[in-house]
Amino acid sequence: MIEVELTTAIKVRAEEMFKQAQSSSALRFRKEKADGNTTWTGVLGQAVFEKALRDRLLPYIPVDLTTHGYVVCGLKVDVKSKGWSRPAANDVEVSVFDYIRDHQAVDYYAFVHLQLAPGEDRNGPPSPTRFQRAWLLGVMDKSQYLYLATEVKEGTVFESGHIAKASSLNLVAAKLLPVEEFGGSENE
């Protein structure tokens, strides 16, 4: 798990991606999200992911396709981001939602945890101040993820009181692998 400081550069990169998502409905699988806070969470997570890759000198190409967002060390990767009110920990769950899982052609998933700033509303309008901290929780090969993850149905009530808004496959962050998993000569 890697904490990534939410710098101005990261927020500017996220804002660029957000504007691009709003201007082209072809860029996102769920077009309606380009207008809402979910895409802001997603693009901020992608900017955090890019920073973690740069810090580790891992080569990447942002492709921003609906099937995957990046090519990292020759592997197709999609970033999954979630906003939480608490800091990252090994017990938080990551999710791959059913509505997009079958559409995507990925080798790996990467997971980013964004912590809401005090007083920020996760359902409010997109805002560069919404999140105060960020972590790249880790990565996992798609086939391994699908094997290890637990099915969560839409409407499931979690221990926190949160209600699942969509069906997904979830996994605890403790099972994820470090981003360096992408490295190695076999993936260049």
XYZ file of C-alpha atoms in Angstrom:
188
model
C 0.000 0.000 0.000
C 1.466 3.333 -1.096
C 0.255 6.712 0.150
C 0.428 9.332 -2.600
C 0.308 13.019 -1.674
C -2.524 14.828 -3.448
C -0.410 17.570 -4.991
C -1.587 20.394 -7.218
C -0.036 18.551 -10.194
C -2.155 15.463 -9.489
C -5.320 17.573 -9.190
C -4.512 19.420 -12.427
C -3.982 16.096 -14.243
C -7.301 14.810 -12.856
C -9.047 18.002 -13.983
C -7.646 17.525 -17.522
C -8.963 13.951 -17.632
C -12.313 15.023 -16.166
C -12.788 17.688 -18.860
C -11.848 15.154 -21.523
C -14.434 12.703 -20.143
C -17.108 15.406 -20.200
C -16.307 16.398 -23.785
C -16.432 12.922 -25.319
C -19.099 10.382 -24.470
C -17.042 7.769 -26.347
C -14.374 7.849 -23.629
C -16.483 6.288 -20.898
C -18.463 3.067 -20.801
C -21.152 4.701 -18.654
C -21.542 8.040 -20.379
C -23.748 9.552 -17.697
C -20.897 9.330 -15.184
C -18.941 11.928 -17.153
C -21.256 14.533 -15.604
C -21.031 13.324 -12.022
C -18.784 12.845 -9.043
C -18.035 9.200 -9.825
C -15.932 10.212 -12.805
C -14.136 12.813 -10.654
C -13.279 10.040 -8.193
C -12.138 7.860 -11.085
C -9.907 10.423 -12.767
C -8.347 11.492 -9.475
C -7.619 7.809 -8.820
C -6.017 7.528 -12.253
C -3.823 10.580 -11.573
C -2.747 8.998 -8.258
C -1.962 5.746 -10.097
C 0.137 7.603 -12.687
C 2.143 9.322 -9.929
C 2.842 5.999 -8.205
C 4.050 4.526 -11.517
C 6.319 7.516 -12.224
C 7.783 7.334 -8.717
C 8.690 3.675 -9.348
C 9.960 4.329 -12.881
C 7.399 1.924 -14.354
C 6.657 2.714 -18.012
C 3.013 3.369 -18.846
C 0.838 4.659 -21.638
C -2.567 6.194 -20.829
C -4.959 4.832 -23.459
C -8.282 5.798 -21.831
C -10.317 3.182 -23.624
C -13.526 1.785 -22.201
C -11.852 -1.645 -22.144
C -8.846 -0.462 -20.083
C -7.185 2.772 -19.044
C -3.468 2.033 -19.321
C -0.766 -0.146 -20.758
C 1.856 -0.657 -18.031
C 4.979 -2.658 -18.839
C 3.057 -4.149 -21.775
C 0.051 -5.182 -19.611
C -3.507 -3.830 -20.030
C -4.561 -2.262 -16.721
C -7.710 -0.591 -15.463
C -7.779 1.550 -12.315
C -10.655 1.145 -9.863
C -11.077 4.021 -7.384
C -13.304 4.414 -4.331
C -13.957 7.303 -1.995
C -14.045 6.521 1.727
C -14.503 8.588 4.863
C -11.657 6.724 6.592
C -7.978 6.206 5.789
C -6.834 3.177 3.825
C -6.286 -0.071 5.704
C -5.825 -3.724 4.828
C -9.464 -4.476 5.706
C -11.071 -2.109 3.158
C -12.740 -3.831 0.232
C -12.004 -3.117 -3.394
C -14.605 -3.759 -6.079
C -14.950 -4.630 -9.737
C -18.533 -3.907 -10.751
C -20.515 -6.378 -12.846
C -21.783 -3.659 -15.207
C -18.270 -3.152 -16.592
C -16.397 -6.373 -15.829
C -17.536 -8.253 -18.926
C -16.886 -5.227 -21.143
C -13.280 -4.773 -20.089
C -10.283 -6.544 -21.622
C -7.623 -6.241 -18.934
C -4.654 -8.187 -17.669
C -4.603 -6.425 -14.284
C -6.705 -4.233 -12.039
C -5.173 -1.474 -9.904
C -7.033 -0.121 -6.867
C -6.929 3.406 -5.433
C -8.414 4.496 -2.089
C -9.359 8.177 -1.708
C -10.196 9.598 1.728
C -12.859 12.312 1.871
C -11.874 15.604 3.475
C -13.886 16.576 6.584
C -17.272 17.995 5.632
C -17.086 16.842 2.004
C -20.112 15.078 0.540
C -19.289 12.028 -1.589
C -22.443 12.755 -3.620
C -21.780 16.472 -4.057
C -20.523 18.178 -7.196
C -17.012 17.309 -8.421
C -14.407 19.213 -6.436
C -10.608 19.226 -6.190
C -11.000 19.585 -2.399
C -13.263 16.555 -1.960
C -10.420 14.203 -0.993
C -7.621 14.837 1.496
C -5.502 11.670 1.168
C -4.901 8.940 -1.407
C -3.357 5.475 -1.580
C -2.569 2.996 -4.294
C -3.747 -0.107 -2.443
C -2.206 -2.555 -4.896
C -2.798 -4.514 -8.062
C -3.972 -7.971 -9.061
C -4.064 -10.112 -12.162
C -7.654 -10.232 -13.441
C -7.957 -14.034 -13.390
C -6.589 -14.211 -9.826
C -8.929 -11.422 -8.750
C -11.948 -13.195 -10.210
C -10.889 -16.399 -8.448
C -10.384 -14.804 -5.009
C -13.148 -12.173 -4.952
C -16.510 -12.535 -3.225
C -19.778 -11.732 -4.962
C -21.762 -8.773 -3.604
C -25.313 -8.223 -4.877
C -26.929 -4.842 -5.431
C -28.800 -3.865 -2.252
C -26.432 -5.694 0.115
C -26.103 -3.781 3.392
C -22.505 -3.681 4.634
C -21.477 -3.605 8.289
C -20.817 0.144 7.893
C -24.457 0.681 6.886
C -23.495 1.460 3.277
C -25.798 -0.166 0.699
C -24.297 -1.646 -2.482
C -25.598 0.370 -5.445
C -24.501 -2.268 -7.975
C -23.474 -5.922 -8.016
C -19.740 -6.505 -7.855
C -16.892 -8.816 -6.986
C -15.095 -7.591 -3.848
C -11.767 -8.414 -2.243
C -10.017 -7.128 0.881
C -7.035 -4.902 0.169
C -4.723 -7.144 2.212
C -4.780 -9.681 -0.647
C -3.573 -7.217 -3.294
C -0.019 -7.246 -4.640
C 2.422 -4.315 -4.788
C 2.534 -2.260 -8.000
C 6.048 -3.580 -8.633
C 4.252 -6.754 -9.756
C 4.111 -5.051 -13.182
C 7.873 -4.856 -13.470
C 10.272 -7.412 -14.859
C 11.813 -8.090 -18.217
C 9.036 -10.487 -19.196
C 6.572 -7.577 -19.237
C 8.657 -4.995 -21.114
